[in-house]
PDB file of C-alpha atoms in Angstrom:
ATOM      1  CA  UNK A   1     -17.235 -49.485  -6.007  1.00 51.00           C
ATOM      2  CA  UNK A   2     -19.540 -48.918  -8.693  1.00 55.00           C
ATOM      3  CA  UNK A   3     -22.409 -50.840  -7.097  1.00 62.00           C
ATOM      4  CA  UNK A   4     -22.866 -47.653  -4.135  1.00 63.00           C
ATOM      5  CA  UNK A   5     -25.017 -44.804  -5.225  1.00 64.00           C
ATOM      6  CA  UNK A   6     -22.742 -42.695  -2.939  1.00 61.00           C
ATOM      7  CA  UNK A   7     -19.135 -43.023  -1.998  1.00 61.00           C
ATOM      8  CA  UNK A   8     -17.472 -40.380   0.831  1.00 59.00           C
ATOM      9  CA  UNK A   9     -14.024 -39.967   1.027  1.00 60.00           C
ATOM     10  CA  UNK A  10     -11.398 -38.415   2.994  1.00 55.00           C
ATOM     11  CA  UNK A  11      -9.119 -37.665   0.871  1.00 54.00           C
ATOM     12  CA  UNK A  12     -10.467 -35.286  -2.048  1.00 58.00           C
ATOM     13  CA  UNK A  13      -8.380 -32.644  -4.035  1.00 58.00           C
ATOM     14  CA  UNK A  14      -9.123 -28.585  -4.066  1.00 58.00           C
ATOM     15  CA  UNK A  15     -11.374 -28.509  -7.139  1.00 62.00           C
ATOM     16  CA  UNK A  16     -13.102 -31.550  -6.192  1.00 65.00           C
ATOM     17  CA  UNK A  17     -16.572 -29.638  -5.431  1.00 68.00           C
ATOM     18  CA  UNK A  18     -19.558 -31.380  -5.451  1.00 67.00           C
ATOM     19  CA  UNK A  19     -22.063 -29.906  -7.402  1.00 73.00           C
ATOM     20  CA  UNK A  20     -23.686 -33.082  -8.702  1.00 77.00           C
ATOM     21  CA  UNK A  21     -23.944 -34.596  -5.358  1.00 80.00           C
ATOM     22  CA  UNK A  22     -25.484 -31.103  -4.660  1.00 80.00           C
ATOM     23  CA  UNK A  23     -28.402 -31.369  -7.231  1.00 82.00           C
ATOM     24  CA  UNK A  24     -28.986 -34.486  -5.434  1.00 84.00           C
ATOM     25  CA  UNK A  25     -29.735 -33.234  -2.298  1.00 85.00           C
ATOM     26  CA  UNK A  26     -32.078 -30.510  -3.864  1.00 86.00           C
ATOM     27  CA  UNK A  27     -34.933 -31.742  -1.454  1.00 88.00           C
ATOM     28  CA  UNK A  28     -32.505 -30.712   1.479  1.00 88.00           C
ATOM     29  CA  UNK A  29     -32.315 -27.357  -0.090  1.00 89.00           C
ATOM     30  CA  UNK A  30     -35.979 -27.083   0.090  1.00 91.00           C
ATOM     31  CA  UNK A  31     -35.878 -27.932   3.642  1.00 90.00           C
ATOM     32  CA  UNK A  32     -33.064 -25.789   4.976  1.00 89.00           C
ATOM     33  CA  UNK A  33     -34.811 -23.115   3.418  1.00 90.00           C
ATOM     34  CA  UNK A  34     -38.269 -23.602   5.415  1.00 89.00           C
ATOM     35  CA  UNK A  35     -36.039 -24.110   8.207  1.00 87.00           C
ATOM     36  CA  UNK A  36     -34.875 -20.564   7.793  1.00 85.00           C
ATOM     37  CA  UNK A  37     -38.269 -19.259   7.600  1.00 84.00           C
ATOM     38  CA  UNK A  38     -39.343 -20.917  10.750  1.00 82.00           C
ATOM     39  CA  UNK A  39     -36.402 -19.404  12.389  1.00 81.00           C
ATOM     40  CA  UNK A  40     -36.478 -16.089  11.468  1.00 81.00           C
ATOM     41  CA  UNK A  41     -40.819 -15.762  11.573  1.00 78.00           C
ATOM     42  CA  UNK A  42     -42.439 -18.505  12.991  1.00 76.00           C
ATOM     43  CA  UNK A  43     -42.679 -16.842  16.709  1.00 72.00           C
ATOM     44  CA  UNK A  44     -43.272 -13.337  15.348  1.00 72.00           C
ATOM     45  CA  UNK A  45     -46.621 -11.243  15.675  1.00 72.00           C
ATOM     46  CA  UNK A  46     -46.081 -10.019  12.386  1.00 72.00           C
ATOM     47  CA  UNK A  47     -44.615 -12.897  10.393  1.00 72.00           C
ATOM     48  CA  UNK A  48     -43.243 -12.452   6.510  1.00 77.00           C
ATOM     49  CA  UNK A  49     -44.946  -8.949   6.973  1.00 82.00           C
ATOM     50  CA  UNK A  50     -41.743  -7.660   8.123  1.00 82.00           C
ATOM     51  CA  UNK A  51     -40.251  -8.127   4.876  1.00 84.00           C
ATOM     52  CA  UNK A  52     -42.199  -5.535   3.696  1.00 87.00           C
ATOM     53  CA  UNK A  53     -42.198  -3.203   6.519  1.00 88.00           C
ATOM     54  CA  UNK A  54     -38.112  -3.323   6.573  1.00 87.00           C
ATOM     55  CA  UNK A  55     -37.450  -1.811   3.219  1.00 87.00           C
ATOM     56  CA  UNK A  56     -40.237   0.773   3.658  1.00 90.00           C
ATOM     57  CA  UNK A  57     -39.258   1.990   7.637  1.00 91.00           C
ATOM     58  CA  UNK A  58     -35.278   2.176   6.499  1.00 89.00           C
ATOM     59  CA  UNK A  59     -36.302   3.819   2.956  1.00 90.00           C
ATOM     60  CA  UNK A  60     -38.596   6.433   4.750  1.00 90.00           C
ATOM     61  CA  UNK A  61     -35.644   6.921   7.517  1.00 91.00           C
ATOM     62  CA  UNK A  62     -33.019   7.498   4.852  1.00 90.00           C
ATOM     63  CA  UNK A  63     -35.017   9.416   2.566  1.00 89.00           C
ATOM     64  CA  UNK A  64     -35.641  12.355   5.724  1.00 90.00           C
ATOM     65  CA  UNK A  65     -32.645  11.983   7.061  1.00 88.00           C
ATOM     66  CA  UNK A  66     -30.441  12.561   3.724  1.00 86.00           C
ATOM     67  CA  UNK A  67     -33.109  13.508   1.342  1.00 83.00           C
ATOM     68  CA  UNK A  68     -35.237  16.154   3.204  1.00 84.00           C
ATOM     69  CA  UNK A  69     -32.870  17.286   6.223  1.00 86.00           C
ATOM     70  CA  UNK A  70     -29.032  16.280   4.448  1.00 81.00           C
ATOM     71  CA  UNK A  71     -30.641  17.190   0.897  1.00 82.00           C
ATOM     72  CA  UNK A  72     -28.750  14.809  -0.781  1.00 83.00           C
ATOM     73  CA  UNK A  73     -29.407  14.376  -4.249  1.00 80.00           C
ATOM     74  CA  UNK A  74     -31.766  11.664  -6.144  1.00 81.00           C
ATOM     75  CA  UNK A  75     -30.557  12.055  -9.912  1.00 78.00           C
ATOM     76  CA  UNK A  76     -34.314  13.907 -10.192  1.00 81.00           C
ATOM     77  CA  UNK A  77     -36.646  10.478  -8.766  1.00 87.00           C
ATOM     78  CA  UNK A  78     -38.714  11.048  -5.704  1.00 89.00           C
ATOM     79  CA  UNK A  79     -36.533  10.530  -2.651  1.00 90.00           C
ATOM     80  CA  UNK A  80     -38.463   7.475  -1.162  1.00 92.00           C
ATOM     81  CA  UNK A  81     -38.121   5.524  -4.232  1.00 91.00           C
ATOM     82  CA  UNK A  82     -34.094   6.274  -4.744  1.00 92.00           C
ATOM     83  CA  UNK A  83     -33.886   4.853  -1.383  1.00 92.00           C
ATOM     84  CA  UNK A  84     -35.922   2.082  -1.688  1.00 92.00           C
ATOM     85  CA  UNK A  85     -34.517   0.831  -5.106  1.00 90.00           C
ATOM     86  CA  UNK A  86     -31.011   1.043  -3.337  1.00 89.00           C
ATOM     87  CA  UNK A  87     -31.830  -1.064  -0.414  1.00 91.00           C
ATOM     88  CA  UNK A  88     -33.908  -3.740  -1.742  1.00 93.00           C
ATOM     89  CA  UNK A  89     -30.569  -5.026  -4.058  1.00 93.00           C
ATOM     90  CA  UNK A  90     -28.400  -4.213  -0.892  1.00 93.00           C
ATOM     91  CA  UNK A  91     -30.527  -6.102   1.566  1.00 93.00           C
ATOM     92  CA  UNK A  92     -30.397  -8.891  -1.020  1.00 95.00           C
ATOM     93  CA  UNK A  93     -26.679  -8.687  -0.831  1.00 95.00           C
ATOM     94  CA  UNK A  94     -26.077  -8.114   3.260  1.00 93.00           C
ATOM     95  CA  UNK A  95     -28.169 -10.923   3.680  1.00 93.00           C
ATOM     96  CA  UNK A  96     -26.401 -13.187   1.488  1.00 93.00           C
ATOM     97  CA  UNK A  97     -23.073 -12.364   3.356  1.00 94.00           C
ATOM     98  CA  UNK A  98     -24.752 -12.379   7.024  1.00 91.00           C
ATOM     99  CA  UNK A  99     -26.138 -15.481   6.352  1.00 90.00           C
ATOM    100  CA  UNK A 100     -23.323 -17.388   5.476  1.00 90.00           C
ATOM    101  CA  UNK A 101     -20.734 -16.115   7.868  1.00 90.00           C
ATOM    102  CA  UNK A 102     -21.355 -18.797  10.373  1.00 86.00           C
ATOM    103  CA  UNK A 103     -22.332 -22.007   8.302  1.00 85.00           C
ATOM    104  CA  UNK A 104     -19.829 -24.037  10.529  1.00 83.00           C
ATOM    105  CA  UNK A 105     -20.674 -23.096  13.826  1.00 82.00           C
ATOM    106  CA  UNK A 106     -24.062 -22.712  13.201  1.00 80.00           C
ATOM    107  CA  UNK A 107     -24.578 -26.126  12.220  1.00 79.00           C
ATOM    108  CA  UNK A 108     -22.117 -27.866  13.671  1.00 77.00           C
ATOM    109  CA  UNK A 109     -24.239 -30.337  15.387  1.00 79.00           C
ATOM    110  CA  UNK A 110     -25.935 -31.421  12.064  1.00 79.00           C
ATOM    111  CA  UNK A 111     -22.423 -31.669  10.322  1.00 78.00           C
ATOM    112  CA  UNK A 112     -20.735 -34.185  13.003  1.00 74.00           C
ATOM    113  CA  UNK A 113     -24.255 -36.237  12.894  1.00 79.00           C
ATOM    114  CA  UNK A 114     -24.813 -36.806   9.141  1.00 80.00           C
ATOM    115  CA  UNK A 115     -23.342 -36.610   5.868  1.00 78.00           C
ATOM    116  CA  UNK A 116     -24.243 -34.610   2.924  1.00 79.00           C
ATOM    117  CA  UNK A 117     -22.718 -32.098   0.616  1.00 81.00           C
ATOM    118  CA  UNK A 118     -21.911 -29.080   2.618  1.00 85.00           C
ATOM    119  CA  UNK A 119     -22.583 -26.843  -0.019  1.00 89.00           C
ATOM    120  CA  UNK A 120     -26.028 -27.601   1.138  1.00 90.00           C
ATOM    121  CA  UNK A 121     -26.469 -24.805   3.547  1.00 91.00           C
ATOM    122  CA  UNK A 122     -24.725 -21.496   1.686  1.00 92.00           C
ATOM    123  CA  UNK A 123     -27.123 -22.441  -1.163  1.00 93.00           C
ATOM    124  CA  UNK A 124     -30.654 -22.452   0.754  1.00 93.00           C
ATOM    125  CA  UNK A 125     -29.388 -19.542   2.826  1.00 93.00           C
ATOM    126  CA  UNK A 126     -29.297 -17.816  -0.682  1.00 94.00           C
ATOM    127  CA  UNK A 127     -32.183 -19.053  -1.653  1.00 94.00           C
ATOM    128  CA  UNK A 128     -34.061 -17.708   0.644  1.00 93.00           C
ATOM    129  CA  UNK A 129     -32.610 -14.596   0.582  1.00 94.00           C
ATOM    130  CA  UNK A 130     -33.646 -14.278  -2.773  1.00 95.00           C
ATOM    131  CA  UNK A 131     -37.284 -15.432  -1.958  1.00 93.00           C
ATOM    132  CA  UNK A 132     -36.864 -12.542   0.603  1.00 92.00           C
ATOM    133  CA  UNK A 133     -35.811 -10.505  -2.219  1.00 94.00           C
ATOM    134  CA  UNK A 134     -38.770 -11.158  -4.903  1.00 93.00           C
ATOM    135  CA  UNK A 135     -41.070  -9.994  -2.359  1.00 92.00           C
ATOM    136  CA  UNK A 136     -39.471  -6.716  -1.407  1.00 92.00           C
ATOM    137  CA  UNK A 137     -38.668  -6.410  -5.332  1.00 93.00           C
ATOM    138  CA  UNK A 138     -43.060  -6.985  -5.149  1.00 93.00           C
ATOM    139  CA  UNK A 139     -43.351  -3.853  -2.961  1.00 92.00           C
ATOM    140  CA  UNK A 140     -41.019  -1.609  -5.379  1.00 93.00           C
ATOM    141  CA  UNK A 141     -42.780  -2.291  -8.320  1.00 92.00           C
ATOM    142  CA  UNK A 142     -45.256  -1.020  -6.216  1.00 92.00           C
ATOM    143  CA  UNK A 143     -44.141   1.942  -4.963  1.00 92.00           C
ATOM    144  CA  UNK A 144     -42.456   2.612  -8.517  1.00 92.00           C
ATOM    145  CA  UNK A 145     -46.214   2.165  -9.641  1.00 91.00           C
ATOM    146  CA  UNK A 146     -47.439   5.079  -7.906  1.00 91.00           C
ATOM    147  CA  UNK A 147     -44.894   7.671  -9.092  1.00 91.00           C
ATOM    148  CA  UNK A 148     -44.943   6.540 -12.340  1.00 89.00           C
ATOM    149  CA  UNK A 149     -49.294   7.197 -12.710  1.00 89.00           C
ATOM    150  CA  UNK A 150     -47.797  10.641 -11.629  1.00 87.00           C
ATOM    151  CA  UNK A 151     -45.353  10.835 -13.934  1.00 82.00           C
ATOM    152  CA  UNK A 152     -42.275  11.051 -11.816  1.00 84.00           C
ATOM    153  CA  UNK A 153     -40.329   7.816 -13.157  1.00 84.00           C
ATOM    154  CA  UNK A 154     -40.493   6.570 -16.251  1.00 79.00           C
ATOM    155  CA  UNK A 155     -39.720   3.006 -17.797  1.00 78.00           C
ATOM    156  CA  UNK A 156     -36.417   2.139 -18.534  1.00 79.00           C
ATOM    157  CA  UNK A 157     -37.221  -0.918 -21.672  1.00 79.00           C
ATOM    158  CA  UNK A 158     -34.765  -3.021 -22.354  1.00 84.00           C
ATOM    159  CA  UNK A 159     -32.786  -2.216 -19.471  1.00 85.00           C
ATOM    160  CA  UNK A 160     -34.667  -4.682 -17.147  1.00 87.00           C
ATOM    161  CA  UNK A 161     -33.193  -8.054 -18.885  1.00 88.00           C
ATOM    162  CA  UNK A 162     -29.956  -6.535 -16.606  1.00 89.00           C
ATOM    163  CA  UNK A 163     -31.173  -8.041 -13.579  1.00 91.00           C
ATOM    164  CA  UNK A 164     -31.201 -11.286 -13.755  1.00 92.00           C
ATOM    165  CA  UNK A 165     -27.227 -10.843 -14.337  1.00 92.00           C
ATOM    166  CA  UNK A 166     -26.941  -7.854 -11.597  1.00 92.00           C
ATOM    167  CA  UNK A 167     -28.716 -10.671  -9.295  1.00 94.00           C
ATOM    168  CA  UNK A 168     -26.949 -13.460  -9.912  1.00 94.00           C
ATOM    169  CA  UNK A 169     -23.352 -11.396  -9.484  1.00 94.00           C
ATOM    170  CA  UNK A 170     -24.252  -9.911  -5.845  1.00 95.00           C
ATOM    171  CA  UNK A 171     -25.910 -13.110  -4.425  1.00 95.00           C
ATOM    172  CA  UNK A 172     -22.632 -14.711  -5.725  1.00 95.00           C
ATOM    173  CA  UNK A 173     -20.338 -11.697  -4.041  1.00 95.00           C
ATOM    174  CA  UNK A 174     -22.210 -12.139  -0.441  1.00 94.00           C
ATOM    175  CA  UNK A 175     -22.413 -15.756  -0.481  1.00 94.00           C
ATOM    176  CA  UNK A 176     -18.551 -16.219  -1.309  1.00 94.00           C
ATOM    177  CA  UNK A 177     -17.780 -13.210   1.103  1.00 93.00           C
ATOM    178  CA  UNK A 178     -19.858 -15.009   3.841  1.00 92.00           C
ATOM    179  CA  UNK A 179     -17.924 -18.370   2.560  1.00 91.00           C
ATOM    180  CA  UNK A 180     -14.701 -17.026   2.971  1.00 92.00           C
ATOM    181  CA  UNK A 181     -15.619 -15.567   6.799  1.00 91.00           C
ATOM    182  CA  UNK A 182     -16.816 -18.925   7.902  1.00 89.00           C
ATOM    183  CA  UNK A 183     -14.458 -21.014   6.819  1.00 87.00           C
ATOM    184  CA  UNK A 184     -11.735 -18.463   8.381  1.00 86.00           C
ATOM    185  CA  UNK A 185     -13.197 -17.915  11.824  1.00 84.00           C
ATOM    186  CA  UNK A 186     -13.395 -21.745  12.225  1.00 81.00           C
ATOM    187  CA  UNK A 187     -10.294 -21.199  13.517  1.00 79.00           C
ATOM    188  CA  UNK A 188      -9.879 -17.342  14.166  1.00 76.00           C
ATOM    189  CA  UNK A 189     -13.084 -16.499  16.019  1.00 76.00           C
ATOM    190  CA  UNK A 190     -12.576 -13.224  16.616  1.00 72.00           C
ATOM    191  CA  UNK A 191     -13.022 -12.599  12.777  1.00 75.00           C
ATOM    192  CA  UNK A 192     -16.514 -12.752  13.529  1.00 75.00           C
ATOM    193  CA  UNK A 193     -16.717  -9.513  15.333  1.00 78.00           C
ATOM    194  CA  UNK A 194     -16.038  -7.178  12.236  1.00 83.00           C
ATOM    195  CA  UNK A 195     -18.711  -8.930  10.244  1.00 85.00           C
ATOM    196  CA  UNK A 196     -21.185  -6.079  11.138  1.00 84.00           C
ATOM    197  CA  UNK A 197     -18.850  -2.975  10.913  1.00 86.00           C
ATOM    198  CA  UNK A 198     -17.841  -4.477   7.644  1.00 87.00           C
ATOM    199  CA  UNK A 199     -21.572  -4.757   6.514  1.00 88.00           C
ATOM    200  CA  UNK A 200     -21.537  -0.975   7.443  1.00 89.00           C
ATOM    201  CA  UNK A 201     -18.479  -0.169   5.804  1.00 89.00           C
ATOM    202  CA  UNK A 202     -19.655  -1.482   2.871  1.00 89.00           C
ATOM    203  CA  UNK A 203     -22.907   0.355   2.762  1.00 88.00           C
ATOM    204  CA  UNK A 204     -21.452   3.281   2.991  1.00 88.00           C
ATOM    205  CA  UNK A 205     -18.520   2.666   0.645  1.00 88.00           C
ATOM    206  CA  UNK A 206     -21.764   1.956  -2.415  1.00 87.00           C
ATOM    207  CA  UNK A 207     -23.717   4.792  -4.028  1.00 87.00           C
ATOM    208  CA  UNK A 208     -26.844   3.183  -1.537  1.00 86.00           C
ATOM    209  CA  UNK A 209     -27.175   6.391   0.525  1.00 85.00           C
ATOM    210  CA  UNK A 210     -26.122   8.802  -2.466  1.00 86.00           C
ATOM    211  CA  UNK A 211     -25.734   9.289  -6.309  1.00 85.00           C
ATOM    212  CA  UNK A 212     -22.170   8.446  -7.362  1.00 87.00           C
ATOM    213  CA  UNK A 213     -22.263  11.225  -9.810  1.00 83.00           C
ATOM    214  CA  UNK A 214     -22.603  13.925  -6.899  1.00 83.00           C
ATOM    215  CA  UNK A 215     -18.993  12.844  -5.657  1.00 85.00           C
ATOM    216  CA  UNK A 216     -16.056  13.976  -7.208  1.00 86.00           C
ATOM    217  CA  UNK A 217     -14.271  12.405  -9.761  1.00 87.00           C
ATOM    218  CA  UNK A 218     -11.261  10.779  -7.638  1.00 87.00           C
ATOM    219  CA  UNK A 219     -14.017   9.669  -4.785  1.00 88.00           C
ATOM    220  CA  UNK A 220     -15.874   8.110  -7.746  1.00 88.00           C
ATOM    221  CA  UNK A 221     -12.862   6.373  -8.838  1.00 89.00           C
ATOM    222  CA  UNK A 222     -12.425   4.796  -5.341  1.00 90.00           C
ATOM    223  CA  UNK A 223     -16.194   4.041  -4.528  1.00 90.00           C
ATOM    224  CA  UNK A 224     -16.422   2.261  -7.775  1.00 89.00           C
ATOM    225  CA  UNK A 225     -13.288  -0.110  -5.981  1.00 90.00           C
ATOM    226  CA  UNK A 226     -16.014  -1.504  -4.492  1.00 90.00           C
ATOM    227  CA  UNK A 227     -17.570  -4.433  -6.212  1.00 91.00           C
ATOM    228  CA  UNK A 228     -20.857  -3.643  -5.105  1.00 92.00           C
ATOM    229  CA  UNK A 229     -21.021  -0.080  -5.978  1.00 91.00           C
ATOM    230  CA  UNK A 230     -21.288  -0.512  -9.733  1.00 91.00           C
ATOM    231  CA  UNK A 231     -24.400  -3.233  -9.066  1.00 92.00           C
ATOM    232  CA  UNK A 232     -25.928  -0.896  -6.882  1.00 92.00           C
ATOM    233  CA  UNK A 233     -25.691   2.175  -9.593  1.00 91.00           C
ATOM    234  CA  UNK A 234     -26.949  -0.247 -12.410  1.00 91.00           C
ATOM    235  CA  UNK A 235     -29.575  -1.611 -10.944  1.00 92.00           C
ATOM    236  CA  UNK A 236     -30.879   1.890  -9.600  1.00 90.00           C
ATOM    237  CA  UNK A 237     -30.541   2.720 -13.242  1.00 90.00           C
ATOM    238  CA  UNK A 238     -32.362  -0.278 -14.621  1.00 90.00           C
ATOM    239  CA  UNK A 239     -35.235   0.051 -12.319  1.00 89.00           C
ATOM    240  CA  UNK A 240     -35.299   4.405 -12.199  1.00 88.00           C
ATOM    241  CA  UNK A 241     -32.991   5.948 -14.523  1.00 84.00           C
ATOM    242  CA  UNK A 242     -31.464   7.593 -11.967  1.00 83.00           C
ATOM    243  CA  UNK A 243     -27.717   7.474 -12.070  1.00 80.00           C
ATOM    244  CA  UNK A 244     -26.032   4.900 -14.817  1.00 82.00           C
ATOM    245  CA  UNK A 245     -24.529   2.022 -16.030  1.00 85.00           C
ATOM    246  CA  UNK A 246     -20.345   2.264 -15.068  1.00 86.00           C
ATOM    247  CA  UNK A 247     -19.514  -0.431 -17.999  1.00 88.00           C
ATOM    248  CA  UNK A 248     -15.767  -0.644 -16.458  1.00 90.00           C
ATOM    249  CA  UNK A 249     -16.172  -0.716 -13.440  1.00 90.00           C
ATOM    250  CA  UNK A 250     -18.691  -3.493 -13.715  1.00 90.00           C
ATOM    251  CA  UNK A 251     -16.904  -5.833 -16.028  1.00 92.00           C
ATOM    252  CA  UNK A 252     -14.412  -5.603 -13.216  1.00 93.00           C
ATOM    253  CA  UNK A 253     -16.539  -6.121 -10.235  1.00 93.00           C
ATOM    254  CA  UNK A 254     -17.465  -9.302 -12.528  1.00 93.00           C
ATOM    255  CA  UNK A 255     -14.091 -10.798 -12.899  1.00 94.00           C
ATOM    256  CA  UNK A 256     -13.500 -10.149  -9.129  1.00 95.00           C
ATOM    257  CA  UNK A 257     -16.863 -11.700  -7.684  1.00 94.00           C
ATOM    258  CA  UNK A 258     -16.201 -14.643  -9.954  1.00 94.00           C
ATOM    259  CA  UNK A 259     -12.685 -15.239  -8.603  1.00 94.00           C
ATOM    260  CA  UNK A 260     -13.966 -14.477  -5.649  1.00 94.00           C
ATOM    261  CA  UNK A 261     -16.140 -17.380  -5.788  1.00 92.00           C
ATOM    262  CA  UNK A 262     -13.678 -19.429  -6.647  1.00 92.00           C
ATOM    263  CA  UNK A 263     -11.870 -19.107  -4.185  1.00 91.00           C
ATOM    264  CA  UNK A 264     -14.335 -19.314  -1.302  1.00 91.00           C
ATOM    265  CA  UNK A 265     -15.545 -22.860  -2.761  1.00 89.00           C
ATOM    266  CA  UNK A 266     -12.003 -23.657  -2.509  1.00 87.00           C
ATOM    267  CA  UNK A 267     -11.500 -22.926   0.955  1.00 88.00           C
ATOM    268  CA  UNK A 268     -14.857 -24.265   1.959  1.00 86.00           C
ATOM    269  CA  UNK A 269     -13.961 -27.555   0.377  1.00 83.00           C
ATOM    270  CA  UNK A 270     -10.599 -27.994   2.478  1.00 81.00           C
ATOM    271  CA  UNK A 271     -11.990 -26.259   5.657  1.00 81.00           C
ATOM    272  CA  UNK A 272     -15.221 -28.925   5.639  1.00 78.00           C
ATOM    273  CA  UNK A 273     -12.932 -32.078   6.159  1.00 72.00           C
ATOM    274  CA  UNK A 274     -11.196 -31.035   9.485  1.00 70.00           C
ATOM    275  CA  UNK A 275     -13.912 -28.254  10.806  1.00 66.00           C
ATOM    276  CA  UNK A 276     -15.540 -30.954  13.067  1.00 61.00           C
ATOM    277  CA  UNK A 277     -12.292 -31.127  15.237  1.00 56.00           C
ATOM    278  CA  UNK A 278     -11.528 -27.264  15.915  1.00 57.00           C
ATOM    279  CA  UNK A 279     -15.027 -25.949  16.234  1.00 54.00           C
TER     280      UNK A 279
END
């Protein structure tokens, strides 16, 4: 057996994930992300421009609707740029969980025709995702720009080197949420319906749409329940120094999203071999 570059078996145990054979297939990565491009933009008039437009439309919707008509607070920032810092790290996360909820089905006809590591997919859909990411991250720093020539926002120092860890922890929350869907409705398909009241849910349940601190102290308690809260608070914090850094609460949402992981990769693994024969 030593002689074959690659050997596929049937029988493998739970923690047997593949994550050298993955590196392997890095090319494939690259190409299941391009894929995703050309799915999402290639027939579009405006292209990649609508990863710019998003953010801005939903950030100038929320900040009328609960800035200048709910007058919600915005920890003392201009309203526009408290929304927008929220939903630039929560469209990072939605679309890390959206885009993995169906990796069976989705591409089921590539999966019964070829072999590779499964793992594959998840990863470019996260990829990409966080390609989509850098460039609304591109139009913040932007926006964040202007108000600070104006003196509205200042700079927050050595805050920043947070984000590469806030990052890495929500991309790995959605993507093992989105794991954990797919490899369930494989076999109950009517999970698949709550996928977009549960993105809703979520949003609301996270200090996106408001400050945490303008709750009350047992709401706060509850929101911060949510994994995602605390990464939406910090990074707010990191980028505006509006709100802060909920040390507790985010060691926590840590421990869980790594668990978490664990034991979507685990379920993936197990749900990959026999997937074929119920979808």
């Amino acid at each position: 057996m030593d002689q074959w570059d690659t050997i596929i078996k049937s029988e493998t145990g739970y923690l047997d994930i593949p994550i050298r054979e993955v590196w392997k297939y890095r090319g494939l990565i690259y190409m299941l992300t391009k894929r995703n491009y050309d799915v999402q933009y290639k027939q579009t008039i405006l292209g990649p421009v609508w990863m710019i437009i998003s953010p801005i439309i939903s950030s100038g919707l929320f900040s009328f609707v609960f800035g200048y008509v709910g007058n919600f607070s915005s920890g003392g920032i201009p309203y526009f740029l408290f929304y927008l810092s929220g939903s630039v790290l929560w469209n990072f996360f939605s679309g890390c969980l959206v885009s993995n909820t169906d990796v069976f089905q989705a591409n089921a006809y590539l999966f019964g025709k070829i072999y590779f590591p499964r793992l594959v997919v998840p990863l470019s859909n996260l990829l990409f995702e966080f390609i989509r990411f850098c460039i609304q991250l591109g139009v913040f720093v932007c926006v964040w720009s202007f108000y600070a020539l104006r003196g509205e926002v200042a700079f927050m120092g050595v805050y920043v080197l947070f984000i590469p860890g806030l990052l890495a922890e929500v991309a790995l929350l959605g993507m093992s949420i989105g794991l954990l869907i797919s490899s369930l409705t494989t076999k109950y398909r009517d999970l698949s319906h709550f996928v977009g009241l549960g993105v809703i849910i979520l949003m609301y349940a996270s200090p996106m749409l408001y400050p945490i601190s303008q709750l009350p102290d047992f709401l706060q308690r509850i929101i911060l329940l949510n994994p995602v809260a605390s990464a939406v608070e910090a990074f707010r914090y990191v980028l505006t120094g509006s709100g802060g850094i909920h040390w507790g609460s985010w060691l926590y949402s840590a421990v869980f999203t790594a668990a978490l992981c664990f034991a979507s990769l685990v379920l993936f693994n197990q749900t990959e071999k026999t997937f074929i024969d119920i979808v």
